[in-house]
Amino acid sequence: MTLRRWALTLAAALAAVAGHAHSAEIVLEQSAVQKLIVDRLFKDNGRYYVYKGACSAYLEYPTVALRDGRVVIRSHLSGRFGAEVGGNCLGVGLASWTVVSGVPSAQGAVVRLGGIRIDDVEDSNTRLLLDSGLVPSLPNAIELDVLKAVRAMLQGASGQIQTEVQALDIQAVEVVDNKLSVRFDFKLVGR
């Protein structure tokens, strides 16, 4: 094989490989997803308030699992449900362990949980309240800004070249083997 032919073969092989090398991946183990959810969602003295006021409800003591393609959150729901009259809640107090889950998906440079469903509720009266739409804010409450995370990782890198992430496109998000995988393309510029 001539040197020219060998160089052309090598260039074609590199072009083929480069054509398939289009993504980076962030893998979050269950413990990292647990920390993310606690930091983002349960930030009010360890509680996530579904609603506040004289009649209020909150979730606390979360544990997170990753299974069946879903992020599963088990937490304790406490609340006083009824009507607010003169600054007081006239109603009933309920408390129950609950399990909700959602499917992670990409929205721009952010991963959010969608398809939120109530998987289990210990108390049947609490289940009725949840089924009637008590937790409408949960689908948008949990998110991971991948662009922000990549920028933060690059800021910690020392060196003489300054880097900037100019574009980021999430290609796939999935729960696999008790881990959350986020595959993405990005454009990095060095100065």
mmCIF file of C-alpha atoms in Angstrom:
data_model
loop_
_atom_site.group_PDB
_atom_site.id
_atom_site.type_symbol
_atom_site.label_atom_id
_atom_site.label_comp_id
_atom_site.label_asym_id
_atom_site.label_seq_id
_atom_site.Cartn_x
_atom_site.Cartn_y
_atom_site.Cartn_z
ATOM 1 C CA MET A 1 0.000 0.000 0.000
ATOM 2 C CA THR A 2 1.402 3.365 -0.955
ATOM 3 C CA LEU A 3 1.780 6.133 1.576
ATOM 4 C CA ARG A 4 -0.849 8.219 -0.226
ATOM 5 C CA ARG A 5 -3.359 5.342 -0.258
ATOM 6 C CA TRP A 6 -2.667 4.576 3.417
ATOM 7 C CA ALA A 7 -3.237 8.260 4.327
ATOM 8 C CA LEU A 8 -6.537 8.304 2.415
ATOM 9 C CA THR A 9 -7.655 5.097 4.161
ATOM 10 C CA LEU A 10 -6.727 6.550 7.563
ATOM 11 C CA ALA A 11 -8.530 9.824 6.759
ATOM 12 C CA ALA A 12 -11.675 7.908 5.708
ATOM 13 C CA ALA A 13 -11.572 5.805 8.881
ATOM 14 C CA LEU A 14 -11.178 8.906 11.071
ATOM 15 C CA ALA A 15 -14.031 10.639 9.263
ATOM 16 C CA ALA A 16 -16.262 7.600 9.822
ATOM 17 C CA VAL A 17 -15.401 7.493 13.520
ATOM 18 C CA ALA A 18 -15.839 11.258 13.891
ATOM 19 C CA GLY A 19 -19.247 10.972 12.225
ATOM 20 C CA HIS A 20 -20.409 8.706 15.061
ATOM 21 C CA ALA A 21 -18.747 10.533 17.967
ATOM 22 C CA HIS A 22 -21.528 13.025 18.557
ATOM 23 C CA SER A 23 -22.301 12.854 22.211
ATOM 24 C CA ALA A 24 -21.105 13.143 25.751
ATOM 25 C CA GLU A 25 -22.837 11.501 28.675
ATOM 26 C CA ILE A 26 -23.535 12.419 32.261
ATOM 27 C CA VAL A 27 -24.444 9.446 34.440
ATOM 28 C CA LEU A 28 -26.061 10.102 37.804
ATOM 29 C CA GLU A 29 -26.226 7.265 40.284
ATOM 30 C CA GLN A 30 -29.240 6.912 42.578
ATOM 31 C CA SER A 31 -27.459 8.765 45.417
ATOM 32 C CA ALA A 32 -26.796 11.775 43.141
ATOM 33 C CA VAL A 33 -30.428 11.874 41.980
ATOM 34 C CA GLN A 34 -31.503 11.673 45.652
ATOM 35 C CA LYS A 35 -29.305 14.717 46.479
ATOM 36 C CA LEU A 36 -30.587 16.603 43.447
ATOM 37 C CA ILE A 37 -34.228 16.032 44.396
ATOM 38 C CA VAL A 38 -33.660 16.952 48.050
ATOM 39 C CA ASP A 39 -31.755 20.125 47.041
ATOM 40 C CA ARG A 40 -34.257 21.224 44.394
ATOM 41 C CA LEU A 41 -37.540 20.098 45.885
ATOM 42 C CA PHE A 42 -37.301 19.620 49.669
ATOM 43 C CA LYS A 43 -35.503 22.895 50.390
ATOM 44 C CA ASP A 44 -37.917 24.363 52.963
ATOM 45 C CA ASN A 45 -36.546 22.776 56.173
ATOM 46 C CA GLY A 46 -36.569 19.375 54.459
ATOM 47 C CA ARG A 47 -40.109 19.839 53.205
ATOM 48 C CA TYR A 48 -41.757 20.403 49.849
ATOM 49 C CA TYR A 49 -44.963 22.397 50.291
ATOM 50 C CA VAL A 50 -47.680 21.349 47.891
ATOM 51 C CA TYR A 51 -49.529 24.442 49.090
ATOM 52 C CA LYS A 52 -49.199 26.855 52.003
ATOM 53 C CA GLY A 53 -51.711 28.766 54.062
ATOM 54 C CA ALA A 54 -54.061 28.037 56.929
ATOM 55 C CA CYS A 55 -54.794 24.792 55.104
ATOM 56 C CA SER A 56 -51.436 23.431 53.984
ATOM 57 C CA ALA A 57 -49.853 20.217 52.775
ATOM 58 C CA TYR A 58 -46.221 19.193 52.494
ATOM 59 C CA LEU A 59 -44.054 16.228 51.638
ATOM 60 C CA GLU A 60 -41.005 15.277 53.761
ATOM 61 C CA TYR A 61 -38.507 12.446 54.346
ATOM 62 C CA PRO A 62 -37.943 11.617 50.656
ATOM 63 C CA THR A 63 -36.184 8.527 49.365
ATOM 64 C CA VAL A 64 -35.468 8.095 45.681
ATOM 65 C CA ALA A 65 -35.183 4.994 43.506
ATOM 66 C CA LEU A 66 -34.569 4.592 39.773
ATOM 67 C CA ARG A 67 -36.453 1.716 38.184
ATOM 68 C CA ASP A 68 -38.590 0.734 35.219
ATOM 69 C CA GLY A 69 -37.502 3.861 33.323
ATOM 70 C CA ARG A 70 -38.859 6.137 36.068
ATOM 71 C CA VAL A 71 -37.617 8.257 38.957
ATOM 72 C CA VAL A 72 -39.565 7.034 42.004
ATOM 73 C CA ILE A 73 -39.963 9.286 45.059
ATOM 74 C CA ARG A 74 -41.340 7.921 48.334
ATOM 75 C CA SER A 75 -42.149 10.608 50.907
ATOM 76 C CA HIS A 76 -44.443 11.354 53.810
ATOM 77 C CA LEU A 77 -47.395 13.669 53.115
ATOM 78 C CA SER A 78 -48.832 15.707 55.988
ATOM 79 C CA GLY A 79 -51.533 18.281 55.719
ATOM 80 C CA ARG A 80 -54.637 19.940 56.930
ATOM 81 C CA PHE A 81 -57.328 19.865 54.265
ATOM 82 C CA GLY A 82 -60.540 21.842 54.267
ATOM 83 C CA ALA A 83 -61.702 25.439 53.964
ATOM 84 C CA GLU A 84 -59.930 28.531 55.222
ATOM 85 C CA VAL A 85 -62.244 30.564 57.441
ATOM 86 C CA GLY A 86 -61.022 33.621 59.306
ATOM 87 C CA GLY A 87 -57.380 32.615 58.948
ATOM 88 C CA ASN A 88 -57.999 29.100 60.277
ATOM 89 C CA CYS A 89 -58.384 25.806 58.467
ATOM 90 C CA LEU A 90 -61.674 24.075 59.091
ATOM 91 C CA GLY A 91 -61.072 20.537 57.972
ATOM 92 C CA VAL A 92 -59.283 17.341 58.652
ATOM 93 C CA GLY A 93 -55.632 16.527 59.174
ATOM 94 C CA LEU A 94 -54.218 13.695 57.095
ATOM 95 C CA ALA A 95 -50.829 11.999 57.041
ATOM 96 C CA SER A 96 -49.681 9.160 54.821
ATOM 97 C CA TRP A 97 -46.662 7.704 53.065
ATOM 98 C CA THR A 98 -46.898 8.261 49.307
ATOM 99 C CA VAL A 99 -45.006 7.118 46.244
ATOM 100 C CA VAL A 100 -44.968 9.225 43.077
ATOM 101 C CA SER A 101 -42.914 8.642 39.959
ATOM 102 C CA GLY A 102 -42.097 10.359 36.699
ATOM 103 C CA VAL A 103 -40.304 9.745 33.433
ATOM 104 C CA PRO A 104 -37.228 11.919 32.833
ATOM 105 C CA SER A 105 -37.222 13.734 29.497
ATOM 106 C CA ALA A 106 -35.320 16.545 27.798
ATOM 107 C CA GLN A 107 -36.741 20.029 27.367
ATOM 108 C CA GLY A 108 -34.056 22.183 25.784
ATOM 109 C CA ALA A 109 -30.924 21.943 27.941
ATOM 110 C CA VAL A 110 -32.960 20.817 30.960
ATOM 111 C CA VAL A 111 -34.068 17.348 32.122
ATOM 112 C CA ARG A 112 -37.520 17.351 33.752
ATOM 113 C CA LEU A 113 -39.816 14.706 35.137
ATOM 114 C CA GLY A 114 -43.017 14.266 33.182
ATOM 115 C CA GLY A 115 -45.814 11.743 33.218
ATOM 116 C CA ILE A 116 -46.076 12.105 36.983
ATOM 117 C CA ARG A 117 -48.265 9.467 38.514
ATOM 118 C CA ILE A 118 -49.232 8.474 42.022
ATOM 119 C CA ASP A 119 -48.039 4.904 42.445
ATOM 120 C CA ASP A 120 -49.027 4.258 46.047
ATOM 121 C CA VAL A 121 -50.708 5.989 48.988
ATOM 122 C CA GLU A 122 -50.911 4.357 52.395
ATOM 123 C CA ASP A 123 -54.212 5.995 53.438
ATOM 124 C CA SER A 124 -57.338 5.779 51.255
ATOM 125 C CA ASN A 125 -58.640 9.243 52.281
ATOM 126 C CA THR A 126 -55.325 10.808 51.348
ATOM 127 C CA ARG A 127 -55.428 8.892 48.069
ATOM 128 C CA LEU A 128 -58.771 10.539 47.216
ATOM 129 C CA LEU A 129 -57.285 13.997 47.769
ATOM 130 C CA LEU A 130 -54.208 13.216 45.672
ATOM 131 C CA ASP A 131 -56.284 11.756 42.854
ATOM 132 C CA SER A 132 -58.377 14.937 42.783
ATOM 133 C CA GLY A 133 -55.318 16.935 41.705
ATOM 134 C CA LEU A 134 -53.595 17.978 44.904
ATOM 135 C CA VAL A 135 -50.089 17.804 43.428
ATOM 136 C CA PRO A 136 -50.275 19.649 40.088
ATOM 137 C CA SER A 137 -46.917 21.394 40.620
ATOM 138 C CA LEU A 138 -44.809 18.232 40.837
ATOM 139 C CA PRO A 139 -44.212 17.674 37.084
ATOM 140 C CA ASN A 140 -42.161 20.872 36.786
ATOM 141 C CA ALA A 141 -40.605 20.806 40.222
ATOM 142 C CA ILE A 142 -37.730 18.452 39.497
ATOM 143 C CA GLU A 143 -35.220 19.488 36.862
ATOM 144 C CA LEU A 144 -31.544 19.247 36.019
ATOM 145 C CA ASP A 145 -30.052 22.069 33.971
ATOM 146 C CA VAL A 146 -27.426 20.122 32.001
ATOM 147 C CA LEU A 147 -25.930 23.237 30.394
ATOM 148 C CA LYS A 148 -25.428 24.806 33.830
ATOM 149 C CA ALA A 149 -23.891 21.567 35.146
ATOM 150 C CA VAL A 150 -21.419 21.303 32.246
ATOM 151 C CA ARG A 151 -20.433 24.971 32.640
ATOM 152 C CA ALA A 152 -19.882 24.443 36.377
ATOM 153 C CA MET A 153 -17.694 21.390 35.715
ATOM 154 C CA LEU A 154 -15.584 23.335 33.228
ATOM 155 C CA GLN A 155 -15.144 26.270 35.617
ATOM 156 C CA GLY A 156 -13.464 23.940 38.084
ATOM 157 C CA ALA A 157 -10.915 22.816 35.484
ATOM 158 C CA SER A 158 -7.616 24.624 35.892
ATOM 159 C CA GLY A 159 -5.444 25.609 33.012
ATOM 160 C CA GLN A 160 -4.457 28.445 30.767
ATOM 161 C CA ILE A 161 -7.267 27.968 28.260
ATOM 162 C CA GLN A 162 -10.612 29.509 29.134
ATOM 163 C CA THR A 163 -13.548 27.460 27.906
ATOM 164 C CA GLU A 164 -17.114 28.350 27.129
ATOM 165 C CA VAL A 165 -20.036 26.076 26.275
ATOM 166 C CA GLN A 166 -21.887 27.835 23.475
ATOM 167 C CA ALA A 167 -24.509 25.246 22.593
ATOM 168 C CA LEU A 168 -25.935 22.097 24.158
ATOM 169 C CA ASP A 169 -28.469 19.657 22.752
ATOM 170 C CA ILE A 170 -29.777 16.766 24.860
ATOM 171 C CA GLN A 171 -30.215 13.690 22.675
ATOM 172 C CA ALA A 172 -31.532 11.131 25.151
ATOM 173 C CA VAL A 173 -32.458 10.736 28.805
ATOM 174 C CA GLU A 174 -33.124 7.348 30.328
ATOM 175 C CA VAL A 175 -33.083 5.340 33.524
ATOM 176 C CA VAL A 176 -30.881 2.285 33.059
ATOM 177 C CA ASP A 177 -29.393 -0.054 35.678
ATOM 178 C CA ASN A 178 -30.431 2.165 38.616
ATOM 179 C CA LYS A 179 -28.724 5.204 37.020
ATOM 180 C CA LEU A 180 -29.953 8.296 35.194
ATOM 181 C CA SER A 181 -28.146 8.712 31.862
ATOM 182 C CA VAL A 182 -28.179 12.012 29.947
ATOM 183 C CA ARG A 183 -26.554 11.955 26.472
ATOM 184 C CA PHE A 184 -25.919 15.275 24.788
ATOM 185 C CA ASP A 185 -23.953 17.142 22.124
ATOM 186 C CA PHE A 186 -22.285 20.410 22.936
ATOM 187 C CA LYS A 187 -20.068 23.035 21.388
ATOM 188 C CA LEU A 188 -17.059 24.054 23.449
ATOM 189 C CA VAL A 189 -14.904 27.061 22.535
ATOM 190 C CA GLY A 190 -11.464 27.599 24.035
ATOM 191 C CA ARG A 191 -9.672 30.921 24.325
#
